Coordinates of C-alpha atoms in Angstrom, one line a residue:
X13 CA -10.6 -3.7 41.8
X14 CA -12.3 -1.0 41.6
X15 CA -16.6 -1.2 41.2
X16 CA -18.2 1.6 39.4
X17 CA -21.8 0.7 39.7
X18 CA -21.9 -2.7 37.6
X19 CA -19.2 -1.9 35.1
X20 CA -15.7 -3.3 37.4
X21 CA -12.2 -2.6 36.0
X22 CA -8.8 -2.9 37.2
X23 CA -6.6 -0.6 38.8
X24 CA -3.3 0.2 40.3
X25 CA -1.9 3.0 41.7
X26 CA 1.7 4.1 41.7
X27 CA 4.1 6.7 43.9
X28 CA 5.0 10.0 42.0
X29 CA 4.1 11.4 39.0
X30 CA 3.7 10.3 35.5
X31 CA 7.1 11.7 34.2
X32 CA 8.9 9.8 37.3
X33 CA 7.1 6.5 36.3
X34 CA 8.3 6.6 32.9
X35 CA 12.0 7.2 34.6
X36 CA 11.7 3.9 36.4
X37 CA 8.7 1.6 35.3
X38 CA 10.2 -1.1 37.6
X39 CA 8.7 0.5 40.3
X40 CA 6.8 -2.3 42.7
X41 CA 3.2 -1.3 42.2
X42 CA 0.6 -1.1 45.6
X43 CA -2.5 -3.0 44.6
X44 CA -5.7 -1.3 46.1
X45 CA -9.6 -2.2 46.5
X46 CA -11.9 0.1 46.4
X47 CA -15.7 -0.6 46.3
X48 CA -17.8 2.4 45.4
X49 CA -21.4 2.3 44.9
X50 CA -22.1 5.3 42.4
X51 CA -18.8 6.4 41.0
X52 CA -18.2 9.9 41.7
X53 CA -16.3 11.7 39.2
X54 CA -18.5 12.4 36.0
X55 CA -16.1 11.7 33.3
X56 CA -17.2 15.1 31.5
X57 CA -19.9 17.6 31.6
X58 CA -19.5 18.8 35.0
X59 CA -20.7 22.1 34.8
X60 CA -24.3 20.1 34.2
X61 CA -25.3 17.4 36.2
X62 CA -27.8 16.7 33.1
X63 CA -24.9 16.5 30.6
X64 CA -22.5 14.4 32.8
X65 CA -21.7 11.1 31.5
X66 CA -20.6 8.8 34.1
X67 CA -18.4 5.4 34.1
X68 CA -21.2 3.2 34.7
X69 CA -22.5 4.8 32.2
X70 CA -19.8 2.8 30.1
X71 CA -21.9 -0.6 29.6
X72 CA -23.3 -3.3 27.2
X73 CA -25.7 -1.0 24.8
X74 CA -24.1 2.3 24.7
X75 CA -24.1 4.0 22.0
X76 CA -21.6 5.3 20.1
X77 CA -19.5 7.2 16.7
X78 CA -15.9 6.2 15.5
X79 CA -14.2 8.8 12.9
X80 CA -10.6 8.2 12.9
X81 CA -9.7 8.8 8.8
X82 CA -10.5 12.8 9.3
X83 CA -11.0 14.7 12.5
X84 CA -14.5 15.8 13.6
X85 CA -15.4 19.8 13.3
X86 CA -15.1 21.3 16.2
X87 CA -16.7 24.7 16.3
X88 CA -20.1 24.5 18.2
X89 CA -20.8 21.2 20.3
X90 CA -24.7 21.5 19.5
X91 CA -23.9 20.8 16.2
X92 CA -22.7 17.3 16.4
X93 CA -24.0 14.5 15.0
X94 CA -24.5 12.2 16.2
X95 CA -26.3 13.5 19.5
X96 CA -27.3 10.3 20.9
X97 CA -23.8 9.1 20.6
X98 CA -22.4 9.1 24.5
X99 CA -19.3 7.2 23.0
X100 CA -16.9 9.1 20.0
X101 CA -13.8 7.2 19.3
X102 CA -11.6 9.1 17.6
X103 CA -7.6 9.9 16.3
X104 CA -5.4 10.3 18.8
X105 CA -2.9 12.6 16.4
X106 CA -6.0 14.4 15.5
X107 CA -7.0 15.0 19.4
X108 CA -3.2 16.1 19.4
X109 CA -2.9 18.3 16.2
X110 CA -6.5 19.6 16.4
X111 CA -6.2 20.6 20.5
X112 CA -10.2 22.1 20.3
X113 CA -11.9 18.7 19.8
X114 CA -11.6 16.4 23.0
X115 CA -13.1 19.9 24.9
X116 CA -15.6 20.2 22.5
X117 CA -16.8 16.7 22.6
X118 CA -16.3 16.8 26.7
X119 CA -18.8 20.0 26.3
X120 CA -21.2 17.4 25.0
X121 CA -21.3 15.2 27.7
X122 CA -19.1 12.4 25.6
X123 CA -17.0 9.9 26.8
X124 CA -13.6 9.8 24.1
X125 CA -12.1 7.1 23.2
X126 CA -8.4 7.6 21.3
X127 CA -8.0 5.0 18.5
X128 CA -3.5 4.6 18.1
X129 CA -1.7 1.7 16.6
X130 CA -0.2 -0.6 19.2
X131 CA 0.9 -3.0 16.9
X132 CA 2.5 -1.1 14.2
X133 CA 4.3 1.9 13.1
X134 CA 2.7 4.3 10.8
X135 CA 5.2 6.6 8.2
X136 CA 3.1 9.4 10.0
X137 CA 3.7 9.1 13.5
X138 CA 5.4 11.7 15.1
X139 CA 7.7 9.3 17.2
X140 CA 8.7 6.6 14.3
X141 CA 12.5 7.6 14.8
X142 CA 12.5 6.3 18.4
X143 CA 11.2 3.0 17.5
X144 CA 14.6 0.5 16.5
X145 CA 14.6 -0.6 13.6
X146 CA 15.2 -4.1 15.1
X147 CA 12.1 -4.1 16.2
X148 CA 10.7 -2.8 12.6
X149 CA 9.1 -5.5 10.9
X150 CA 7.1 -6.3 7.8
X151 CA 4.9 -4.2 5.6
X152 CA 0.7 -4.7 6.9
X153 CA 0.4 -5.1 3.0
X154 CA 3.6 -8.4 3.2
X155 CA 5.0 -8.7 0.6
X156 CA 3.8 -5.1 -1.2
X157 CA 5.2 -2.3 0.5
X158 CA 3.1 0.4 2.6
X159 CA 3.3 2.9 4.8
X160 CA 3.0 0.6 7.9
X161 CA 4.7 -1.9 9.3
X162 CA 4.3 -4.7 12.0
X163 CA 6.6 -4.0 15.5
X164 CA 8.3 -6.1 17.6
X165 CA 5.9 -6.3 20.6
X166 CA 7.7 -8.4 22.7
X167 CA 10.3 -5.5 21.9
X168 CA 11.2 -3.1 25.8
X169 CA 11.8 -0.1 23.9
X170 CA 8.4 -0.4 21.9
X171 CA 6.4 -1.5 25.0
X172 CA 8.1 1.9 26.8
X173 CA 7.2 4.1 23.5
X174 CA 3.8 3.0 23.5
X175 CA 3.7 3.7 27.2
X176 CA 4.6 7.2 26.5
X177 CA 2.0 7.5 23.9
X178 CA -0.4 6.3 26.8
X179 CA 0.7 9.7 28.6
X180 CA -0.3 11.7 25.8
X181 CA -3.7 10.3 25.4
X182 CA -4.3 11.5 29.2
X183 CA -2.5 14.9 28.0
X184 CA -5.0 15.9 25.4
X185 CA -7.6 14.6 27.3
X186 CA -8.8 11.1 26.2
X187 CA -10.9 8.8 28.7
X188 CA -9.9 5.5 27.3
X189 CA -7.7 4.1 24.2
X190 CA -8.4 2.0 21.2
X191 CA -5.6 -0.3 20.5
X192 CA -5.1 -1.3 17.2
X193 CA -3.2 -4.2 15.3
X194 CA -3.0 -6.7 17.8
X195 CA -3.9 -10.0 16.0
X196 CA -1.0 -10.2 13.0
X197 CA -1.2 -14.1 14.0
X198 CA -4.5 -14.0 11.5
X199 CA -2.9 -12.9 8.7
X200 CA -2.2 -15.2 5.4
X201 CA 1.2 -15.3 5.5
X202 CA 3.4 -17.9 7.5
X203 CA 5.5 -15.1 9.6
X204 CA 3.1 -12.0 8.8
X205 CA 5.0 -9.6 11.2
X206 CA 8.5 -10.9 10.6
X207 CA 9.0 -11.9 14.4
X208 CA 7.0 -15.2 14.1
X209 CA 4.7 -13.4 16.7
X210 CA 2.3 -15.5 18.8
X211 CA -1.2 -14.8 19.8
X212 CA 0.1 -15.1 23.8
X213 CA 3.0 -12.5 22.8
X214 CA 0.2 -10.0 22.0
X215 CA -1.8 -11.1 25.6
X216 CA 1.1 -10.2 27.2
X217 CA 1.4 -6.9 25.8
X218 CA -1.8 -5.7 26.3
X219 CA -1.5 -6.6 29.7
X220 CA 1.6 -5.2 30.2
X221 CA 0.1 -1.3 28.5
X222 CA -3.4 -2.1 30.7
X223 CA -1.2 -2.1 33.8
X224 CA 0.6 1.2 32.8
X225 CA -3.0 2.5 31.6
X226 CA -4.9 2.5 34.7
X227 CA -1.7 3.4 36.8
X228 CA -2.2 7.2 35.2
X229 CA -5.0 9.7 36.0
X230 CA -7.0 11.3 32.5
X231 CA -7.9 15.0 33.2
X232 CA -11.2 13.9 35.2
X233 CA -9.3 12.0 37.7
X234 CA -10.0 8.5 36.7
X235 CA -7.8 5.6 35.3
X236 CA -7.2 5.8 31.8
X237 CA -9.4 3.0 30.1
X238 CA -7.7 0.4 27.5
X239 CA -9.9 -1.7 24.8
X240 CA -9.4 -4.9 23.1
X241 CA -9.1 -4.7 19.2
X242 CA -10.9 -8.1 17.4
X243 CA -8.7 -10.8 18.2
X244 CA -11.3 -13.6 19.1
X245 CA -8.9 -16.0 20.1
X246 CA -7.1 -14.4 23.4
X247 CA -10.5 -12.7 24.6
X248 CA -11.2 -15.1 27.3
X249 CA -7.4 -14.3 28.5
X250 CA -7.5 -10.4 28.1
X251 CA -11.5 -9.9 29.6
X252 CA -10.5 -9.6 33.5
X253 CA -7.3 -6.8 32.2
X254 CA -8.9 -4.7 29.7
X255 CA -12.5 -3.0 29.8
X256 CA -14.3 -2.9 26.9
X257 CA -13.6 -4.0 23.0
X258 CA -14.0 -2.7 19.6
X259 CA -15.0 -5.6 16.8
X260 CA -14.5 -5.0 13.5
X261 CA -17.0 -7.6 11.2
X262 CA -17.6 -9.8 14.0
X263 CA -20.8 -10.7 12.0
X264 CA -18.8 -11.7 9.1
X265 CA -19.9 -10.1 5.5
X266 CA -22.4 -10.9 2.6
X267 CA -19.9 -10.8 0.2
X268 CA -19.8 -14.2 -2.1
X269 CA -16.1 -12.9 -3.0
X270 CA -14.6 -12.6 0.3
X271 CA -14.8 -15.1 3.0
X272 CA -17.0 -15.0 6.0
X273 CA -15.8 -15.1 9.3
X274 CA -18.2 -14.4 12.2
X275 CA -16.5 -14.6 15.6
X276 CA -19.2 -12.3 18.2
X277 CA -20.0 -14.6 20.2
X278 CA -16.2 -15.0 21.3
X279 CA -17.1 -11.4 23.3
X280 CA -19.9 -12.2 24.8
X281 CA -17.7 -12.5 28.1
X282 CA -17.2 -9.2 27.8
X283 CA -21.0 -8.2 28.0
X284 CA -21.1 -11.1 30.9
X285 CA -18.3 -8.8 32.8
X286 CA -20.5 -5.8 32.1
X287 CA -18.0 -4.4 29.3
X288 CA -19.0 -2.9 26.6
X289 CA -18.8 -4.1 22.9
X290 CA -18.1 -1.5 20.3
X291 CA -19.3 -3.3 17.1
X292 CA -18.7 -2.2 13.7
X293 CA -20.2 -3.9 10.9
X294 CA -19.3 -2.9 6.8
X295 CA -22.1 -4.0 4.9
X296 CA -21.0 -4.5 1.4
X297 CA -23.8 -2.8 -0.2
X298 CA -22.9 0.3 1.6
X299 CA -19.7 0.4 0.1
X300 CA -20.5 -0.6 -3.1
X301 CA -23.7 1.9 -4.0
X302 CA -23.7 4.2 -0.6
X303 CA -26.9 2.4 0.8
X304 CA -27.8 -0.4 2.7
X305 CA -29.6 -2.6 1.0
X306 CA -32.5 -4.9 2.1
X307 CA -30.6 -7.9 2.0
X308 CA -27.8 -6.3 4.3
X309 CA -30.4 -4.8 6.5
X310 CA -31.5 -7.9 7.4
X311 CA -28.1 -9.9 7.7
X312 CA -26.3 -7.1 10.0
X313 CA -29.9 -5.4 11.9
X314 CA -31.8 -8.8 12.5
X315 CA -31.3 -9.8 16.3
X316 CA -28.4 -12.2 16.8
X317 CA -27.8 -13.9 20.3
X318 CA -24.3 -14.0 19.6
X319 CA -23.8 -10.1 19.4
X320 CA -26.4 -9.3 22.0
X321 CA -26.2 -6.4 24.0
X322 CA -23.4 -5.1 21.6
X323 CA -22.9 -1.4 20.9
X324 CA -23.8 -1.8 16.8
X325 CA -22.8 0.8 14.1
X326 CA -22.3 0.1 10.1
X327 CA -20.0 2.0 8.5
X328 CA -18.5 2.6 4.6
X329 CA -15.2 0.6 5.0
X330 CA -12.5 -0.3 7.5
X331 CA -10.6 1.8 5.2
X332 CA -13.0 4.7 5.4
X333 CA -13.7 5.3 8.7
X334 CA -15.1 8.9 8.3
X335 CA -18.2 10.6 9.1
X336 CA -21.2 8.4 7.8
X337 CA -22.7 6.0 9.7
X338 CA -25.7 4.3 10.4
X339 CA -27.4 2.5 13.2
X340 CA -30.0 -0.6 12.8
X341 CA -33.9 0.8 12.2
X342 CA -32.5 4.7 11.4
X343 CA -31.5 6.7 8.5
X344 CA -27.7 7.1 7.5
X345 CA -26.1 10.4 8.8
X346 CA -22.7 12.5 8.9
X347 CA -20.8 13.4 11.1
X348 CA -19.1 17.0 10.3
X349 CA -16.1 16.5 9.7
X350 CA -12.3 18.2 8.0
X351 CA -11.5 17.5 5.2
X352 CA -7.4 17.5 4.7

């Protein structure tokens, strides 16, 4: 284990380089303990002691931006908003295609996060001819057509592709990743995925890509950090492997039309571990008329014990996760971003 002040995570280290693990995964990994009082590599910013942001810095309460539906502008790091986020979870093909934003966010003293879809395959991604179409399930939309579709995650070849795209996020310079798709168990359906996939299939594949994660370095030295996506119900098994989480509508929703489903207080071993919580919370008025209404205000901002110490942000949509946000007692604002 390795102890960064009171935030603890798990790490292994591995012979050779990165390209030679890939060649032979089956390596036997050596297990090490390391206890370290103040960690000491800053994550970013160290040409400024001031602007360094630190991994125990990475704790219940930070706070935070996600913009993963258009990449953040990137020209001059004092413009970003906003400035008391330490946290920016963002696209990894946009941290890949736009090459000037993880520096520019690092500039800032922020610690980046790299949202990528572990639990299905997008028409867009760059890689979707390596993934066998064996291992190619469903439509996300089952039985409408989209343009993703549910994998095979019990699948070698897509545990070993997904690996790979764990080498790229250290390559373009991400700190930790944001798994997404991991809980198709939830959906309506009888066999959502087409694999009749089970929540402990998806435990052990996290576990499997959090023991490939913090074998590799990112850029300032340190294991590369790995997130839990929702998925309530395999929490308590994933909390001691993974190191924080990012909760979509854990407080459920105030919409009469669509059903409410709180599940927070299933993370609150993560704050317990010291871990953050990412929380983001869609209140329906915000969608509806682009304000948050009274009623929302209090449903999402009033104290809860079962999302305290959580890292809160409302946003417009799951399906518009773009530059507006808001936190609890402040005005909306924007994050720059480009539009494509």
């Amino acid at each position: 284990m390795v102890a960064f002040g009171s935030f603890v995570l798990s790490s292994l280290a591995l012979s050779g380089s990165v390209s030679a693990r890939r060649k032979d995964e089956c390596n036997v990994a050596r297990q090490i303990e390391i206890e370290i009082v103040e960690p000491r590599l800053p994550v970013v910013g160290s040409s400024s002691s001031a602007s360094a942001f630190w991994l125990s810095d990475f704790k219940p309460g930070v706070q935070w931006e996600i913009v993963i539906h258009e990449p953040i502008k990137h020209d001059i790091a004092a413009d970003l908003i906003p400035s008391k986020a330490k946290v920016w979870d963002i696209d990894m093909g946009h941290a890949r295609d736009y090459p000037a934003i993880i520096p520019m966010l690092k500039s800032a003293g922020k610690f980046v996060v790299c949202y990528f879809n572990a639990g299905a395959l997008q028409a867009w991604d760059k890689d979707k001819n390596k993934f066998p179409k064996a291992a190619i399930g469903h439509s996300l939309a089952y039985p409408y057509d989209s343009e993703e579709w549910y994998l095979d995650v019990r699948d070698s070849t897509v545990l070993k592709l997904q690996k790979a795209r764990l080498d790229i996020a250290v390559q373009v310079g991400c700190d930790a990743v944001d798994p997404d798709n991991v809980d198709a168990w939830q959906q309506d359906e009888d066999d959502p995925t087409g694999f009749k996939l089970k929540p402990s299939d998806y435990t052990q594949y996290l576990k499997s890509l959090a023991e490939y994660a913090h074998s590799i370095k990112t850029m300032d030295g340190n294991s590369l950090l790995i997130g839990q996506k929702n998925a309530p119900e395999i929490a308590e098994d994933l909390v001691s492997s993974l190191d924080f989480a990012v909760l979509e509508s854990c407080r459920g929703t105030t919409d009469p039309d669509e059903e409410s489903w709180p599940f927070c207080k299933d993370f609150q071993t993560y704050i317990d571990a010291g871990k953050p919580v990412l929380q983001i919370e869609y209140p329906p008025s915000v969608e509806k008329t682009g304000k948050l209404s009274l009623s929302d205000k209090t449903y999402y901002c009033t104290p809860e014990g079962e999302d305290e110490g959580f890292s809160k942000i409302m946003k417009w949509a799951s399906a518009q996760l773009d530059g507006w946000g808001q936190y609890c007692g402040e005005e909306p604002f924007r994050t720059p971003v480009i539009e494509e």
